[in-house]
């Protein structure tokens, strides 16, 4: 009897790979932003160069900006950096923002929803690999249980049909173990 592989089938690998990839990407995008929002240096961002983006699905256009960031304590100023996030109109007044430090290359707006939403999506994406691994484990255990519950194969394959093919009759229960009758 050849043993079949009872491991994860390739169909289970697709949602596992997609879920892990999407989850890692979403967390990779959102976690640094959230860390900056929680522990960054407070300050103000003054927009200097703003450009309109492409229309979204509703036909609305958003604006992305670059400009100068000044720490609230005046310890440093960053010129020509971008700000994460979009604006409906060009901001005329300085915008409250945070940066990770004096060597930052972008500022972050203080809108926590823009960080928590991708993290939530990433964690939800991690549910797919958990589901697929549970399904794969359940399928493997089910295949193993079915294999164990199958009746064992015996080495003696001569049954009533085999005996009829060879022109002999199967031994009777009264005939001893060797198929001979006992003589007195």
PDB file of C-alpha atoms in Angstrom:
ATOM      1  CA  UNK A   1       0.000   0.000   0.000  1.00  0.00           C
ATOM      2  CA  UNK A   2       1.413   3.367  -0.930  1.00  0.00           C
ATOM      3  CA  UNK A   3       0.996   6.151   1.556  1.00  0.00           C
ATOM      4  CA  UNK A   4      -0.542   9.381   0.312  1.00  0.00           C
ATOM      5  CA  UNK A   5       0.581  12.760   1.498  1.00  0.00           C
ATOM      6  CA  UNK A   6      -1.712  14.073   4.228  1.00  0.00           C
ATOM      7  CA  UNK A   7      -0.227  17.551   4.470  1.00  0.00           C
ATOM      8  CA  UNK A   8      -1.583  20.924   3.340  1.00  0.00           C
ATOM      9  CA  UNK A   9      -2.906  20.857  -0.191  1.00  0.00           C
ATOM     10  CA  UNK A  10      -1.918  23.589  -2.638  1.00  0.00           C
ATOM     11  CA  UNK A  11      -5.456  25.028  -2.672  1.00  0.00           C
ATOM     12  CA  UNK A  12      -5.029  25.918   0.991  1.00  0.00           C
ATOM     13  CA  UNK A  13      -1.777  27.736   0.212  1.00  0.00           C
ATOM     14  CA  UNK A  14      -3.437  30.408  -1.964  1.00  0.00           C
ATOM     15  CA  UNK A  15      -5.467  32.165   0.787  1.00  0.00           C
ATOM     16  CA  UNK A  16      -2.575  31.659   3.190  1.00  0.00           C
ATOM     17  CA  UNK A  17      -0.134  33.467   0.878  1.00  0.00           C
ATOM     18  CA  UNK A  18      -2.591  36.224  -0.098  1.00  0.00           C
ATOM     19  CA  UNK A  19      -3.651  36.875   3.492  1.00  0.00           C
ATOM     20  CA  UNK A  20      -0.112  37.016   4.823  1.00  0.00           C
ATOM     21  CA  UNK A  21       1.017  39.281   1.964  1.00  0.00           C
ATOM     22  CA  UNK A  22      -1.867  41.738   2.353  1.00  0.00           C
ATOM     23  CA  UNK A  23      -1.585  41.711   6.151  1.00  0.00           C
ATOM     24  CA  UNK A  24       2.140  42.412   6.122  1.00  0.00           C
ATOM     25  CA  UNK A  25       1.751  45.169   3.517  1.00  0.00           C
ATOM     26  CA  UNK A  26      -1.059  46.934   5.377  1.00  0.00           C
ATOM     27  CA  UNK A  27       0.762  46.766   8.705  1.00  0.00           C
ATOM     28  CA  UNK A  28       4.009  47.872   7.018  1.00  0.00           C
ATOM     29  CA  UNK A  29       2.230  50.973   5.746  1.00  0.00           C
ATOM     30  CA  UNK A  30       0.265  51.843   8.878  1.00  0.00           C
ATOM     31  CA  UNK A  31       2.457  50.921  11.868  1.00  0.00           C
ATOM     32  CA  UNK A  32       5.254  53.474  11.239  1.00  0.00           C
ATOM     33  CA  UNK A  33       2.617  56.156  10.726  1.00  0.00           C
ATOM     34  CA  UNK A  34       0.869  55.215  13.989  1.00  0.00           C
ATOM     35  CA  UNK A  35       4.186  55.187  15.872  1.00  0.00           C
ATOM     36  CA  UNK A  36       4.924  58.695  14.583  1.00  0.00           C
ATOM     37  CA  UNK A  37       1.447  59.847  15.608  1.00  0.00           C
ATOM     38  CA  UNK A  38       1.914  58.455  19.119  1.00  0.00           C
ATOM     39  CA  UNK A  39       5.570  59.272  19.841  1.00  0.00           C
ATOM     40  CA  UNK A  40       6.616  61.867  17.257  1.00  0.00           C
ATOM     41  CA  UNK A  41       7.653  65.483  17.666  1.00  0.00           C
ATOM     42  CA  UNK A  42       4.743  67.971  17.660  1.00  0.00           C
ATOM     43  CA  UNK A  43       4.821  70.900  15.309  1.00  0.00           C
ATOM     44  CA  UNK A  44       3.169  72.705  12.441  1.00  0.00           C
ATOM     45  CA  UNK A  45       3.284  72.055   8.728  1.00  0.00           C
ATOM     46  CA  UNK A  46       2.989  74.941   6.281  1.00  0.00           C
ATOM     47  CA  UNK A  47       1.989  73.807   2.773  1.00  0.00           C
ATOM     48  CA  UNK A  48       3.976  75.379  -0.064  1.00  0.00           C
ATOM     49  CA  UNK A  49       3.572  73.126  -3.091  1.00  0.00           C
ATOM     50  CA  UNK A  50       0.258  71.327  -3.554  1.00  0.00           C
ATOM     51  CA  UNK A  51      -0.877  69.213  -6.495  1.00  0.00           C
ATOM     52  CA  UNK A  52      -4.269  67.790  -7.358  1.00  0.00           C
ATOM     53  CA  UNK A  53      -4.487  64.017  -7.500  1.00  0.00           C
ATOM     54  CA  UNK A  54      -6.520  61.849  -9.841  1.00  0.00           C
ATOM     55  CA  UNK A  55     -10.287  61.676  -9.295  1.00  0.00           C
ATOM     56  CA  UNK A  56     -11.418  58.893  -6.970  1.00  0.00           C
ATOM     57  CA  UNK A  57     -14.411  56.603  -7.554  1.00  0.00           C
ATOM     58  CA  UNK A  58     -16.815  59.398  -6.593  1.00  0.00           C
ATOM     59  CA  UNK A  59     -15.152  61.873  -8.950  1.00  0.00           C
ATOM     60  CA  UNK A  60     -13.680  63.916  -6.083  1.00  0.00           C
ATOM     61  CA  UNK A  61     -10.096  65.097  -6.345  1.00  0.00           C
ATOM     62  CA  UNK A  62      -7.779  65.375  -3.379  1.00  0.00           C
ATOM     63  CA  UNK A  63      -4.692  67.492  -2.952  1.00  0.00           C
ATOM     64  CA  UNK A  64      -1.250  66.329  -1.778  1.00  0.00           C
ATOM     65  CA  UNK A  65       1.184  68.867  -0.418  1.00  0.00           C
ATOM     66  CA  UNK A  66       4.831  69.428   0.394  1.00  0.00           C
ATOM     67  CA  UNK A  67       6.238  72.205   2.525  1.00  0.00           C
ATOM     68  CA  UNK A  68       8.045  73.092   5.743  1.00  0.00           C
ATOM     69  CA  UNK A  69       7.649  71.557   9.180  1.00  0.00           C
ATOM     70  CA  UNK A  70       8.642  73.484  12.307  1.00  0.00           C
ATOM     71  CA  UNK A  71       8.834  71.762  15.693  1.00  0.00           C
ATOM     72  CA  UNK A  72       6.580  73.349  18.319  1.00  0.00           C
ATOM     73  CA  UNK A  73       9.564  74.018  20.598  1.00  0.00           C
ATOM     74  CA  UNK A  74      11.485  75.591  17.675  1.00  0.00           C
ATOM     75  CA  UNK A  75      14.366  73.130  17.945  1.00  0.00           C
ATOM     76  CA  UNK A  76      14.436  72.288  14.237  1.00  0.00           C
ATOM     77  CA  UNK A  77      12.790  73.017  10.901  1.00  0.00           C
ATOM     78  CA  UNK A  78      12.462  70.565   8.007  1.00  0.00           C
ATOM     79  CA  UNK A  79      12.118  72.106   4.560  1.00  0.00           C
ATOM     80  CA  UNK A  80      10.627  70.504   1.485  1.00  0.00           C
ATOM     81  CA  UNK A  81       9.047  67.479   3.147  1.00  0.00           C
ATOM     82  CA  UNK A  82       5.766  65.829   2.189  1.00  0.00           C
ATOM     83  CA  UNK A  83       2.862  65.320   4.532  1.00  0.00           C
ATOM     84  CA  UNK A  84       1.023  62.008   4.708  1.00  0.00           C
ATOM     85  CA  UNK A  85      -2.595  62.557   3.965  1.00  0.00           C
ATOM     86  CA  UNK A  86      -4.692  64.536   1.547  1.00  0.00           C
ATOM     87  CA  UNK A  87      -6.588  67.819   1.648  1.00  0.00           C
ATOM     88  CA  UNK A  88      -9.851  68.907   0.044  1.00  0.00           C
ATOM     89  CA  UNK A  89      -8.429  72.390  -0.546  1.00  0.00           C
ATOM     90  CA  UNK A  90      -5.021  73.959  -0.237  1.00  0.00           C
ATOM     91  CA  UNK A  91      -4.449  74.613   3.494  1.00  0.00           C
ATOM     92  CA  UNK A  92      -3.957  78.352   4.005  1.00  0.00           C
ATOM     93  CA  UNK A  93      -3.093  78.103   7.714  1.00  0.00           C
ATOM     94  CA  UNK A  94      -0.434  75.854   9.249  1.00  0.00           C
ATOM     95  CA  UNK A  95      -1.620  72.288   9.953  1.00  0.00           C
ATOM     96  CA  UNK A  96      -0.870  70.441  13.198  1.00  0.00           C
ATOM     97  CA  UNK A  97       1.393  67.487  12.427  1.00  0.00           C
ATOM     98  CA  UNK A  98       4.125  65.279  13.856  1.00  0.00           C
ATOM     99  CA  UNK A  99       7.419  63.931  12.548  1.00  0.00           C
ATOM    100  CA  UNK A 100       9.531  61.037  13.812  1.00  0.00           C
ATOM    101  CA  UNK A 101      12.528  63.297  14.459  1.00  0.00           C
ATOM    102  CA  UNK A 102      14.918  65.881  12.974  1.00  0.00           C
ATOM    103  CA  UNK A 103      15.897  63.536  10.124  1.00  0.00           C
ATOM    104  CA  UNK A 104      12.319  62.724   9.014  1.00  0.00           C
ATOM    105  CA  UNK A 105      11.384  62.873   5.346  1.00  0.00           C
ATOM    106  CA  UNK A 106       7.631  63.272   5.855  1.00  0.00           C
ATOM    107  CA  UNK A 107       5.160  64.702   8.341  1.00  0.00           C
ATOM    108  CA  UNK A 108       2.057  62.918   9.602  1.00  0.00           C
ATOM    109  CA  UNK A 109      -1.355  64.455  10.223  1.00  0.00           C
ATOM    110  CA  UNK A 110      -2.970  63.727  13.572  1.00  0.00           C
ATOM    111  CA  UNK A 111      -5.881  61.683  12.221  1.00  0.00           C
ATOM    112  CA  UNK A 112      -5.720  58.289  13.940  1.00  0.00           C
ATOM    113  CA  UNK A 113      -8.382  56.777  11.675  1.00  0.00           C
ATOM    114  CA  UNK A 114      -5.913  56.895   8.777  1.00  0.00           C
ATOM    115  CA  UNK A 115      -3.585  54.619  10.757  1.00  0.00           C
ATOM    116  CA  UNK A 116      -6.046  52.382  12.534  1.00  0.00           C
ATOM    117  CA  UNK A 117      -8.091  51.530   9.424  1.00  0.00           C
ATOM    118  CA  UNK A 118      -5.144  49.919   7.538  1.00  0.00           C
ATOM    119  CA  UNK A 119      -4.042  48.109  10.705  1.00  0.00           C
ATOM    120  CA  UNK A 120      -7.579  46.747  11.108  1.00  0.00           C
ATOM    121  CA  UNK A 121      -7.606  45.675   7.468  1.00  0.00           C
ATOM    122  CA  UNK A 122      -4.206  44.021   7.917  1.00  0.00           C
ATOM    123  CA  UNK A 123      -5.389  42.109  10.983  1.00  0.00           C
ATOM    124  CA  UNK A 124      -8.507  41.057   9.107  1.00  0.00           C
ATOM    125  CA  UNK A 125      -6.311  39.844   6.256  1.00  0.00           C
ATOM    126  CA  UNK A 126      -4.407  37.698   8.768  1.00  0.00           C
ATOM    127  CA  UNK A 127      -7.723  35.914   9.501  1.00  0.00           C
ATOM    128  CA  UNK A 128      -7.642  34.275   6.055  1.00  0.00           C
ATOM    129  CA  UNK A 129      -4.417  32.343   6.698  1.00  0.00           C
ATOM    130  CA  UNK A 130      -5.783  31.291  10.101  1.00  0.00           C
ATOM    131  CA  UNK A 131      -8.950  30.040   8.406  1.00  0.00           C
ATOM    132  CA  UNK A 132      -6.998  28.227   5.677  1.00  0.00           C
ATOM    133  CA  UNK A 133      -4.624  26.594   8.171  1.00  0.00           C
ATOM    134  CA  UNK A 134      -7.594  25.454  10.257  1.00  0.00           C
ATOM    135  CA  UNK A 135      -9.266  24.024   7.152  1.00  0.00           C
ATOM    136  CA  UNK A 136      -6.058  22.318   6.029  1.00  0.00           C
ATOM    137  CA  UNK A 137      -5.489  20.791   9.460  1.00  0.00           C
ATOM    138  CA  UNK A 138      -9.105  19.624   9.666  1.00  0.00           C
ATOM    139  CA  UNK A 139      -8.866  18.056   6.176  1.00  0.00           C
ATOM    140  CA  UNK A 140      -5.577  16.321   6.988  1.00  0.00           C
ATOM    141  CA  UNK A 141      -6.965  14.926  10.255  1.00  0.00           C
ATOM    142  CA  UNK A 142     -10.116  13.774   8.462  1.00  0.00           C
ATOM    143  CA  UNK A 143      -8.074  11.961   5.781  1.00  0.00           C
ATOM    144  CA  UNK A 144      -5.934  10.337   8.464  1.00  0.00           C
ATOM    145  CA  UNK A 145      -9.012   9.221  10.432  1.00  0.00           C
ATOM    146  CA  UNK A 146     -10.615   7.733   7.306  1.00  0.00           C
ATOM    147  CA  UNK A 147      -7.408   5.874   6.527  1.00  0.00           C
ATOM    148  CA  UNK A 148      -7.254   4.447  10.066  1.00  0.00           C
ATOM    149  CA  UNK A 149     -10.915   3.394  10.060  1.00  0.00           C
ATOM    150  CA  UNK A 150     -10.569   1.443   6.816  1.00  0.00           C
ATOM    151  CA  UNK A 151     -10.586  -2.332   7.396  1.00  0.00           C
ATOM    152  CA  UNK A 152      -7.092  -3.792   7.253  1.00  0.00           C
ATOM    153  CA  UNK A 153      -6.071  -5.633   4.136  1.00  0.00           C
ATOM    154  CA  UNK A 154      -5.268  -9.320   4.701  1.00  0.00           C
ATOM    155  CA  UNK A 155      -2.587 -11.271   2.897  1.00  0.00           C
ATOM    156  CA  UNK A 156      -5.015 -14.134   2.073  1.00  0.00           C
ATOM    157  CA  UNK A 157      -6.939 -13.038  -0.975  1.00  0.00           C
ATOM    158  CA  UNK A 158      -8.635 -16.384  -1.707  1.00  0.00           C
ATOM    159  CA  UNK A 159     -12.287 -16.020  -1.073  1.00  0.00           C
ATOM    160  CA  UNK A 160     -15.250 -17.881  -2.504  1.00  0.00           C
ATOM    161  CA  UNK A 161     -14.822 -16.165  -5.861  1.00  0.00           C
ATOM    162  CA  UNK A 162     -11.117 -17.077  -6.128  1.00  0.00           C
ATOM    163  CA  UNK A 163     -11.808 -20.731  -5.332  1.00  0.00           C
ATOM    164  CA  UNK A 164     -14.484 -20.950  -8.012  1.00  0.00           C
ATOM    165  CA  UNK A 165     -12.031 -19.573 -10.587  1.00  0.00           C
ATOM    166  CA  UNK A 166      -9.491 -22.314  -9.855  1.00  0.00           C
ATOM    167  CA  UNK A 167     -12.016 -25.155  -9.726  1.00  0.00           C
ATOM    168  CA  UNK A 168     -11.613 -25.855  -6.046  1.00  0.00           C
ATOM    169  CA  UNK A 169     -13.994 -25.376  -3.231  1.00  0.00           C
ATOM    170  CA  UNK A 170     -13.188 -23.341  -0.144  1.00  0.00           C
ATOM    171  CA  UNK A 171     -12.352 -25.350   2.952  1.00  0.00           C
ATOM    172  CA  UNK A 172     -15.294 -26.202   5.168  1.00  0.00           C
ATOM    173  CA  UNK A 173     -15.381 -25.244   8.801  1.00  0.00           C
ATOM    174  CA  UNK A 174     -15.391 -28.918   9.850  1.00  0.00           C
ATOM    175  CA  UNK A 175     -12.225 -29.641   7.902  1.00  0.00           C
ATOM    176  CA  UNK A 176      -9.315 -28.795  10.174  1.00  0.00           C
ATOM    177  CA  UNK A 177      -6.746 -26.146   9.706  1.00  0.00           C
ATOM    178  CA  UNK A 178      -4.893 -27.790   6.859  1.00  0.00           C
ATOM    179  CA  UNK A 179      -7.934 -28.440   4.676  1.00  0.00           C
ATOM    180  CA  UNK A 180      -7.818 -32.216   5.238  1.00  0.00           C
ATOM    181  CA  UNK A 181     -10.471 -34.356   6.773  1.00  0.00           C
ATOM    182  CA  UNK A 182      -9.575 -36.228   9.836  1.00  0.00           C
ATOM    183  CA  UNK A 183      -9.604 -40.010   9.396  1.00  0.00           C
ATOM    184  CA  UNK A 184     -10.134 -42.449  12.138  1.00  0.00           C
TER     185      UNK A 184
END
